[in-house]
Short mmCIF file of C-alpha atoms and ligand atoms in Angstrom, two decimals:
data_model
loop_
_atom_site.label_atom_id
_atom_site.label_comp_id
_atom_site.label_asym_id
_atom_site.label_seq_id
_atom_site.Cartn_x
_atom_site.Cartn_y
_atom_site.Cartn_z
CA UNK Q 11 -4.43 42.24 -141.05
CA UNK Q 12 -6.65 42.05 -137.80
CA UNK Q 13 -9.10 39.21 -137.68
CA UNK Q 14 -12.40 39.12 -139.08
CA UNK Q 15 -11.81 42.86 -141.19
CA UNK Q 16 -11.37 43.12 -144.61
CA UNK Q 17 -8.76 45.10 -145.49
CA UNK Q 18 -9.99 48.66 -147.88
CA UNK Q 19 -6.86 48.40 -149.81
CA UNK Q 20 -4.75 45.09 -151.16
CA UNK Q 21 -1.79 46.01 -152.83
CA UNK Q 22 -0.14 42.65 -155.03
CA UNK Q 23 3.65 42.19 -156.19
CA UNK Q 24 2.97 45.86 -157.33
CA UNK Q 25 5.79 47.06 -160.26
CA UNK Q 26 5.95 50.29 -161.60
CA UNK Q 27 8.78 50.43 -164.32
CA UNK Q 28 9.48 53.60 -166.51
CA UNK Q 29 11.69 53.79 -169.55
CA UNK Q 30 14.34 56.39 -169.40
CA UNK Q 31 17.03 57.64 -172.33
CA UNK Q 32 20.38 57.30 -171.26
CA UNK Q 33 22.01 60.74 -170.81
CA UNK Q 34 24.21 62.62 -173.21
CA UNK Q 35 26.20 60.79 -176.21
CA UNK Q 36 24.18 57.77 -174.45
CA UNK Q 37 20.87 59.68 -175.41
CA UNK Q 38 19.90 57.11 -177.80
CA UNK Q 39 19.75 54.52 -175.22
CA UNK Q 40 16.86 52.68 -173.51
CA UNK Q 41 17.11 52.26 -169.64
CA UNK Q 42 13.81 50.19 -167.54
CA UNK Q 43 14.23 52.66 -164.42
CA UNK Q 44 12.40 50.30 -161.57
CA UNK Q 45 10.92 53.24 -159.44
CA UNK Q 46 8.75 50.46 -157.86
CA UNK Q 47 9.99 46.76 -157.56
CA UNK Q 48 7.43 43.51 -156.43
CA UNK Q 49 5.99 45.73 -153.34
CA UNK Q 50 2.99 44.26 -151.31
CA UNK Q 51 0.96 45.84 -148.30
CA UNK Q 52 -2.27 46.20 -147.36
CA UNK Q 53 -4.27 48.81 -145.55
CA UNK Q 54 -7.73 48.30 -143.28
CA UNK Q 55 -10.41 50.62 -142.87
CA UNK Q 56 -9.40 53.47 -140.51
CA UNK Q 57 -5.70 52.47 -140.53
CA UNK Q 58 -2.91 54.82 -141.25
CA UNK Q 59 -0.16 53.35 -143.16
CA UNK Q 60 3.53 55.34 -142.75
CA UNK Q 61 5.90 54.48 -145.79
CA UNK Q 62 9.09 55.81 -145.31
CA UNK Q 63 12.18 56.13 -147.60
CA UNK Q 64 14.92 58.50 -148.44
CA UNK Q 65 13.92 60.69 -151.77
CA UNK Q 66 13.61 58.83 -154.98
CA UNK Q 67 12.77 55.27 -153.13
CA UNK Q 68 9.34 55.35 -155.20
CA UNK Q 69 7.08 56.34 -152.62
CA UNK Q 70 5.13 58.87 -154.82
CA UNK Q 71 5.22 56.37 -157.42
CA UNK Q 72 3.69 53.86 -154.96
CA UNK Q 73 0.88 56.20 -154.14
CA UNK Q 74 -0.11 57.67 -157.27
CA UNK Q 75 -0.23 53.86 -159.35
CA UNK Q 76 -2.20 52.62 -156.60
CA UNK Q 77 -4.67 55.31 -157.10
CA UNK Q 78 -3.92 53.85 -160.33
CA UNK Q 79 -3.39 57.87 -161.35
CA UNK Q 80 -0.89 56.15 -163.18
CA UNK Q 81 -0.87 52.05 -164.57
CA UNK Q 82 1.22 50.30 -162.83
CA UNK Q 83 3.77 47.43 -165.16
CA UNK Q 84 2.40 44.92 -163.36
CA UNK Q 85 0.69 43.73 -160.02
CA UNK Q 86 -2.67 44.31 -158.48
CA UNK Q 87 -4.45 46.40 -156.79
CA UNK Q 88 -7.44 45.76 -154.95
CA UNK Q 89 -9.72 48.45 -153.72
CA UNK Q 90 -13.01 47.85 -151.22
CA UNK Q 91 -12.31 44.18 -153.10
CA UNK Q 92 -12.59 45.53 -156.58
CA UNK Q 93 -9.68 44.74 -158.97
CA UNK Q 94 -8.39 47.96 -160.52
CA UNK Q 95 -6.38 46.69 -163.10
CA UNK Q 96 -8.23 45.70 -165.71
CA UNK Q 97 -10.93 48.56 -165.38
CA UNK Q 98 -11.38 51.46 -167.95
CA UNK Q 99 -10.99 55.12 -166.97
CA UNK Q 100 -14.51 55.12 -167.30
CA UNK Q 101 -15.39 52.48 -164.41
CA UNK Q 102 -12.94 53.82 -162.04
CA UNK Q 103 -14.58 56.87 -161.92
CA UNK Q 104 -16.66 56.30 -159.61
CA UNK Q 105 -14.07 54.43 -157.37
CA UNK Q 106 -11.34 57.35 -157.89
CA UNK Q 107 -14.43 59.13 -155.15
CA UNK Q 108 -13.02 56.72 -152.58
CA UNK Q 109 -9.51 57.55 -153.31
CA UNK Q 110 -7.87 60.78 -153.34
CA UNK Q 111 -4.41 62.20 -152.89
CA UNK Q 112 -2.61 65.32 -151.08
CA UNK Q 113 0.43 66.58 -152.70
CA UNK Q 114 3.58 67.63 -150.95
CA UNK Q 115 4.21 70.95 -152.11
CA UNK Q 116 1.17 72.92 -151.46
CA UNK Q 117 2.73 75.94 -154.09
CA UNK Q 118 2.47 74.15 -156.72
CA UNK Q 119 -0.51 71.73 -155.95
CA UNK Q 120 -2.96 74.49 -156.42
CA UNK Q 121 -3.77 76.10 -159.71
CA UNK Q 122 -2.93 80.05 -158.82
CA UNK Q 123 -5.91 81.54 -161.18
CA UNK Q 124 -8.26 79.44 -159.94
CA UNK Q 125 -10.54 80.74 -156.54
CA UNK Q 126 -10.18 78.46 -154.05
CA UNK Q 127 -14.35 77.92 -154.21
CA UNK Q 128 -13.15 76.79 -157.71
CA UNK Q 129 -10.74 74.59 -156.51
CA UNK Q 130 -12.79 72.81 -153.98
CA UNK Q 131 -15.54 72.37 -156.89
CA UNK Q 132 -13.39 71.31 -159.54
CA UNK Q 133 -13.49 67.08 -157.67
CA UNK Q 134 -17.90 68.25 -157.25
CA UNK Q 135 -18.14 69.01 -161.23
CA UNK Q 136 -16.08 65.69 -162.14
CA UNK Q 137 -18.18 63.85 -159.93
CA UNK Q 138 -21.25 65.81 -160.60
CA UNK Q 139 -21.89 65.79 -156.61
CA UNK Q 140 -23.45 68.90 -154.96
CA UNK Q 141 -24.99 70.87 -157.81
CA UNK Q 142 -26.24 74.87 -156.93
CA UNK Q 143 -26.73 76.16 -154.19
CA UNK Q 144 -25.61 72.75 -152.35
CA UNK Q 145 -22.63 72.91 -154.17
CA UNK Q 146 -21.75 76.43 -152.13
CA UNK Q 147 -22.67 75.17 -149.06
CA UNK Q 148 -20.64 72.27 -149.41
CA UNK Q 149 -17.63 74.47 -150.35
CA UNK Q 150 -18.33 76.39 -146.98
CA UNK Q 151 -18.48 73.07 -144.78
CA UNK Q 152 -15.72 72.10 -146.18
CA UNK Q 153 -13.58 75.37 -145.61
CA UNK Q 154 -15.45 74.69 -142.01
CA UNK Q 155 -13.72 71.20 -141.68
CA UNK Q 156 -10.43 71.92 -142.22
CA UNK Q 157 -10.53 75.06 -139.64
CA UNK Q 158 -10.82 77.95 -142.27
CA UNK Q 159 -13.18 80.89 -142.24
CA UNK Q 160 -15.75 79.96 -145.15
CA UNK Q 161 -15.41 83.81 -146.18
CA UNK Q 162 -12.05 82.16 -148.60
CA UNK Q 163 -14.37 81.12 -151.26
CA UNK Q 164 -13.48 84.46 -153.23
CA UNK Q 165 -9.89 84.66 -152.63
CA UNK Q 166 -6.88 82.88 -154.58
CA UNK Q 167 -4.36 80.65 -153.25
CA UNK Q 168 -1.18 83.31 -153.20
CA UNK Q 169 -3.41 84.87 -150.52
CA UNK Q 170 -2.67 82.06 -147.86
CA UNK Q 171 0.47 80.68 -146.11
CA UNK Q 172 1.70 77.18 -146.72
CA UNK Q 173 -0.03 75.71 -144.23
CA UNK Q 174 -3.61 77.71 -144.92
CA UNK Q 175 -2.70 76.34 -149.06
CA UNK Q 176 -2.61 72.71 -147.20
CA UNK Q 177 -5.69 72.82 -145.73
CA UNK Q 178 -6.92 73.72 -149.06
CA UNK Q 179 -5.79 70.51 -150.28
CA UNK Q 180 -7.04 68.48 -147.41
CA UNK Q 181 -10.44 70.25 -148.21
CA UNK Q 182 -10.31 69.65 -152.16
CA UNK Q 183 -9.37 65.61 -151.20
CA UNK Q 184 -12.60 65.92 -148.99
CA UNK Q 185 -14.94 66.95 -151.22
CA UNK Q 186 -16.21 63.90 -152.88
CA UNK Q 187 -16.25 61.81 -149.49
CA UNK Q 188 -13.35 59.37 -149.70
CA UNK Q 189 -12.64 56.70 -147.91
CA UNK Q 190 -9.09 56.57 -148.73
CA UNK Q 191 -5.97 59.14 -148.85
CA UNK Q 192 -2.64 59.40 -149.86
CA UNK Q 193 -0.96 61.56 -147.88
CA UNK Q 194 2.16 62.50 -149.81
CA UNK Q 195 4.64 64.22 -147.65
CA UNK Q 196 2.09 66.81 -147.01
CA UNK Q 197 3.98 68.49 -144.18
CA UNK Q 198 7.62 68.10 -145.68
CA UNK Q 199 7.39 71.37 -147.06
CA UNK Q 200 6.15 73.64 -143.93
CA UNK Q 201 7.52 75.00 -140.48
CA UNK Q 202 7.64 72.58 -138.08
CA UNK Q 203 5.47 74.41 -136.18
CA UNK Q 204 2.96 74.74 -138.35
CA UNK Q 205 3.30 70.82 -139.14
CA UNK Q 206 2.07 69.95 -136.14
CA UNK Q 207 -1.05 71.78 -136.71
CA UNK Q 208 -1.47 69.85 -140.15
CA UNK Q 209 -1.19 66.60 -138.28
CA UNK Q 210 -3.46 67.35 -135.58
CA UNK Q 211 -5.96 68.33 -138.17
CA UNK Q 212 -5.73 65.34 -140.06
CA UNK Q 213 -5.59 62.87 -137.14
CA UNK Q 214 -9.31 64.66 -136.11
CA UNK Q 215 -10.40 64.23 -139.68
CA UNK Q 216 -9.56 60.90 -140.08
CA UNK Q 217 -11.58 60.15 -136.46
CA UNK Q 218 -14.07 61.83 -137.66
CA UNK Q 219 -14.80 60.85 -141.06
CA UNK Q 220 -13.63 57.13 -140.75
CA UNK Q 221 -10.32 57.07 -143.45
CA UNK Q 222 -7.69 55.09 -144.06
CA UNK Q 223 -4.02 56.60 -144.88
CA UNK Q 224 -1.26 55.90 -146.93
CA UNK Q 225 1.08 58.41 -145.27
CA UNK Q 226 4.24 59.06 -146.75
CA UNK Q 227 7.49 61.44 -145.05
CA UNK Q 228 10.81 60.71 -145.74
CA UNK Q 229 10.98 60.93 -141.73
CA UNK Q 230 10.41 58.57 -139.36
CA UNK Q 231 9.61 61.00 -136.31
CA UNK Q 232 6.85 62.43 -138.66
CA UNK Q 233 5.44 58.34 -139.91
CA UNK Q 234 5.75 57.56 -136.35
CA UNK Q 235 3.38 60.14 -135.33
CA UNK Q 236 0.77 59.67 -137.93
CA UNK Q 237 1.01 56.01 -138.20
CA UNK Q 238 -0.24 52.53 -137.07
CA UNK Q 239 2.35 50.48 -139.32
CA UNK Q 240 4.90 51.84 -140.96
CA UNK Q 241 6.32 50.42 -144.12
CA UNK Q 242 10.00 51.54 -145.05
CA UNK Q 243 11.15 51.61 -148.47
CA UNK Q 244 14.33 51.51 -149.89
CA UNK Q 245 15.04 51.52 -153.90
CA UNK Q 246 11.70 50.36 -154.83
CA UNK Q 247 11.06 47.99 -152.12
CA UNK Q 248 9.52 47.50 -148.89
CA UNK Q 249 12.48 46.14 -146.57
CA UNK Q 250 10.75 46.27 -143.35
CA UNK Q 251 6.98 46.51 -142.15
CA UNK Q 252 5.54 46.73 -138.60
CA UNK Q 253 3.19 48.20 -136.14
CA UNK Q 254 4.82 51.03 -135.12
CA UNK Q 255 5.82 50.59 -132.07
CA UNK Q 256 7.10 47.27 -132.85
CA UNK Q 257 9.35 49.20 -135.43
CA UNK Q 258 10.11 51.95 -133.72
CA UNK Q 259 11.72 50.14 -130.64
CA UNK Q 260 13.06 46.84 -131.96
CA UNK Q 261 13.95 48.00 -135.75
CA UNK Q 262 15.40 44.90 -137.63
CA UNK Q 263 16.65 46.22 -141.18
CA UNK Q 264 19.95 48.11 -140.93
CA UNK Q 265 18.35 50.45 -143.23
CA UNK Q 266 15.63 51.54 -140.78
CA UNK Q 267 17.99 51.85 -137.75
CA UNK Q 268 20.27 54.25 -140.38
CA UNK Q 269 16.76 56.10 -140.60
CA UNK Q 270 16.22 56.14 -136.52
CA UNK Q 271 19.92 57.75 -136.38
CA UNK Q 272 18.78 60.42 -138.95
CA UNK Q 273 15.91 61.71 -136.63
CA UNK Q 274 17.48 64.53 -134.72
CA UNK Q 275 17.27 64.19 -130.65
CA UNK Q 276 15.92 66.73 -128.39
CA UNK Q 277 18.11 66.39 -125.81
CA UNK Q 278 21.53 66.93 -126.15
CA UNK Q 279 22.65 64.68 -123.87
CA UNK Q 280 20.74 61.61 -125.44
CA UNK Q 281 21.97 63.14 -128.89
CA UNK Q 282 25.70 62.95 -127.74
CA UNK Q 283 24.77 59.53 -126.61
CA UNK Q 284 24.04 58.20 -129.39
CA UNK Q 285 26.18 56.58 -131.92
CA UNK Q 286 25.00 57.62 -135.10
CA UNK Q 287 25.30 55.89 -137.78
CA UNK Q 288 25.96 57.23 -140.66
CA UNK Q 289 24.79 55.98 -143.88
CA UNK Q 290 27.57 56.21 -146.61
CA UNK Q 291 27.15 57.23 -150.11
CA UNK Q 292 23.91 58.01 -152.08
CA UNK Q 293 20.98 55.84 -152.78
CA UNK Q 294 21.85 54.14 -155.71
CA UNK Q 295 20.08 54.70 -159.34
CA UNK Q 296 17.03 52.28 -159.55
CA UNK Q 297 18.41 51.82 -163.24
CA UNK Q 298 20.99 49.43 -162.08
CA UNK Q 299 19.76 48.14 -158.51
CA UNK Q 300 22.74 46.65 -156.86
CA UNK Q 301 22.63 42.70 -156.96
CA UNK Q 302 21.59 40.49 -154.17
CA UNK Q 303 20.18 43.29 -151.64
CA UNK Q 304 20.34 46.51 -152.73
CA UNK Q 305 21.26 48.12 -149.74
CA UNK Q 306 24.83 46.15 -149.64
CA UNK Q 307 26.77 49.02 -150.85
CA UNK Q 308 25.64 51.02 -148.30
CA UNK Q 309 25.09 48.29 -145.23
CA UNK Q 310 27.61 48.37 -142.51
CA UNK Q 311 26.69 43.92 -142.04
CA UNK Q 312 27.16 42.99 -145.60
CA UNK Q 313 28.50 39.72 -146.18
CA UNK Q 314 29.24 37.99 -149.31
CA UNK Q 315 26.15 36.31 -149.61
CA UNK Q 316 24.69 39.82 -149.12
CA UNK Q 317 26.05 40.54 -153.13
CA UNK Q 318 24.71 37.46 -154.52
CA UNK Q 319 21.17 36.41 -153.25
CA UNK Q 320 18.51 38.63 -152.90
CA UNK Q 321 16.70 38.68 -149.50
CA UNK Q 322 13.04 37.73 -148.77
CA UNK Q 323 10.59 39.64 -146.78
CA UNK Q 324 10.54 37.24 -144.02
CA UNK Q 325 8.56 36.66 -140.89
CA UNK Q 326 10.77 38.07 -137.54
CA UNK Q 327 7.57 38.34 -135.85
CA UNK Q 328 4.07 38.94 -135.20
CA UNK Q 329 3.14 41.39 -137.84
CA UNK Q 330 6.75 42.07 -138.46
CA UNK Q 331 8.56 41.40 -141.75
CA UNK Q 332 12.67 42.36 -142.90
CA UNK Q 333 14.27 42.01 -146.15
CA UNK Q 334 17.80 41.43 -144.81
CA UNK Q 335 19.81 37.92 -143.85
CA UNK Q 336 21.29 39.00 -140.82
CA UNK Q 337 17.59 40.29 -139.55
CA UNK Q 338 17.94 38.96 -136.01
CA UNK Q 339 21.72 40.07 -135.88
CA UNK Q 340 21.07 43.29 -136.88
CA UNK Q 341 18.21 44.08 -134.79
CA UNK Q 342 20.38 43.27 -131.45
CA UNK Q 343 22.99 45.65 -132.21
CA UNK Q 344 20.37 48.26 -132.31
CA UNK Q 345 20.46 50.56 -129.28
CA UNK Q 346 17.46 52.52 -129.25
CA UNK Q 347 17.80 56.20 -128.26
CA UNK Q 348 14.74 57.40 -129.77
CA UNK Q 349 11.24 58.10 -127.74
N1 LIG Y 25 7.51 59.64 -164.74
C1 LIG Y 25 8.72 59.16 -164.47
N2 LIG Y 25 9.58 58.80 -165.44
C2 LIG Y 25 10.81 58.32 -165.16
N3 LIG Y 25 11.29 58.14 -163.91
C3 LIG Y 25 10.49 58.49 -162.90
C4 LIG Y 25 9.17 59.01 -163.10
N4 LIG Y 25 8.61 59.26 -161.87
C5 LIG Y 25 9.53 58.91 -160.96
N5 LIG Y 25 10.66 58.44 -161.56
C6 LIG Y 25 11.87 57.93 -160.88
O1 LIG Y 25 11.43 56.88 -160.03
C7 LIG Y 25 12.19 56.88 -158.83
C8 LIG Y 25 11.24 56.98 -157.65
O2 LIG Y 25 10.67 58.27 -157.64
P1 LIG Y 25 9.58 58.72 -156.56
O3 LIG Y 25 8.50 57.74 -156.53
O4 LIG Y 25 9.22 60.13 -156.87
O5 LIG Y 25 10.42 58.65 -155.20
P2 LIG Y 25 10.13 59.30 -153.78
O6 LIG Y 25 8.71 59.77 -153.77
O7 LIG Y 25 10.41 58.22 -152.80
O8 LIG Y 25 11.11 60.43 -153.64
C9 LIG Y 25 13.17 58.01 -158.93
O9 LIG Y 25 14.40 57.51 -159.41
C10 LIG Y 25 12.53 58.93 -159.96
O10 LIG Y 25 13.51 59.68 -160.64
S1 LIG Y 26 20.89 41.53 -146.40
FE1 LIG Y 26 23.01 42.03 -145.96
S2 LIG Y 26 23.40 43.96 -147.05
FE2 LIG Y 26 21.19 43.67 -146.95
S3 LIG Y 26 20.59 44.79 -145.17
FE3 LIG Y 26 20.90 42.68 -144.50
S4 LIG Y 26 23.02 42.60 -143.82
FE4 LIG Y 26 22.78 44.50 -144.99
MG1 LIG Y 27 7.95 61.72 -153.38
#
């Protein structure tokens, strides 16, 4: 946290566990599924927060309980110093302004009968911002913002490319002025051409309009671009979090170096170079974590003690925390081949 700002966004021990049936002649069963486990972070005004994971880590989960979209088990979340735990649907309304999401897959994100003036007007109406002729006008400086002609207002969203159907999103997050977004993988699903546009656009915006980020890929070349600290996540929990460059050139957690070794390399040369390192096996079901650290099935350093106790999220350095014993060992191994 940098001296003397308070951060927007104070996320505490955060837990979001679902119950699940147990599948086929185990139907009848009752599984806690912990898509979230004890995860803490914080994010300051302006800042742009990467959290990074392979799929099914609980990074959407992460993002949509601490817009509190859903509750989470247990934790806290504190937003602009407010405590949104314990408040009704009713007074977070007007906090749920500040705080608004983009979804991944801009397809499905976007209700197809709907105009995308509609769209953009649906947060307005809830918020009863912008009503009449304002409310056009804001639609249109919107559609402005996010580099579209303001002529769209008519037309429906299987008129547009994936990218255009993005930038719809962005604009529909915009409307009510937040302060706060969470950016869920909202370039995973588009050329990577057309990604970079996406990124540009909301690097300007956030300039521009002063936000903060929660900015989630399941790559680290995308996080890295995008981000100030990065958080990565593995099976519900954070297991390393740094300023990014901090992360990206002396990566501690075995974990997040299996991550680096993921990114493809430009150049073949540096890509022959590089040992990669391959991470066996799938992430494991967050139904039955692993014991001790959950990444010792998969973790080419595991020791015994690596079964049995649990690491902490420990100090390595300034504004740099791992969640692995062997934190110091690890990170020398590391040979970094990644600009
Ligand atoms: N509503 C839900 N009910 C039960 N399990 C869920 C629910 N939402 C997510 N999960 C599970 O929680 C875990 C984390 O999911 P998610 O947050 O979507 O991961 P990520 O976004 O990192 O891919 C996954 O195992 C997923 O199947
Ligand atoms: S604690 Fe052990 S198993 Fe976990 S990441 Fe570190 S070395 Fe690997
Ligand atoms: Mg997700």
């Amino acid at each position: 946290m940098s001296a003397g700002v308070a951060p927007l966004l104070e996320v505490e021990a955060l837990k979001v566990h679902y119950v699940v049936r147990g599948e086929g002649w185990l139907i009848r069963e009752r599984h806690v599924l912990r898509a979230v486990d004890d995860v803490s972070f914080h994010i300051d005004p302006g800042e742009t927060l990467g959290l990074v994971g392979e799929s099914g880590c609980g990074k959407s989960t992460t993002g949509r309980s601490i817009l509190h979209l859903e509750r989470p088990t247990s934790g806290s979340v504190r937003f602009q110093g407010t405590l949104l735990n314990n408040l009704s649907e009713e007074e977070l309304r007007p906090l749920r302004r500040r705080m608004q999401i983009v979804f991944q897959d801009p397809f499905a994100s976007l209700d197809p009968r709907m105009t995308i003036g509609q769209i953009i007007a649906e947060p307005l109406s809830v918020h009863h911002l912008y009503e009449g002729k304002a409310r056009k006008d804001r639609i249109a400086e919107l559609l402005t913002m996010v580099e579209l002609s303001p002529d769209f207002i008519q037309r429906y969203p299987h008129e547009f490319s994936g990218g255009q159907r993005q930038r719809i999103g962005i604009a529909r997050a915009l409307a009510v002025e937040p302060s706060f977004i969470v950016l869920d993988e909202p370039v995973s699903a588009l050329d990577v051409s057309i990604q970079a546009q996406i990124l540009a656009l909301l690097s300007g915006l956030q300039t521009r309009l002063n936000l903060s980020y929660l900015f989630i890929a399941h790559d680290l070349a995308v996080v890295g671009q995008m981000s100030d600290r990065v958080a990565v996540m593995y099976l519900g929990k954070i297991v390393e979090i740094a300023e990014r460059d901090t992360l990206y050139q002396r990566p501690h957690h075995p974990y997040t170096q299996a991550l680096f070794s993921a990114v493809p390399v430009p150049d073949p040369k540096l890509a022959q170079q590089r040992k990669r390192m391959v991470l066996p096996g799938e992430v494991p079901s967050p139904i039955r974590p692993p014991s001790g650290c959950r990444f010792h099935p998969r973790c080419p350093l595991a020791q015994q003690v690596c079964r049995t106790d649990e690491p902490a999220l420990r100090v390595v350095g300034p504004n740099h925390r791992v969640a692995c014993h062997f934190a110091e060992e690890s990170a020398k191994r590391f040979e970094p081949t990644f600009a």
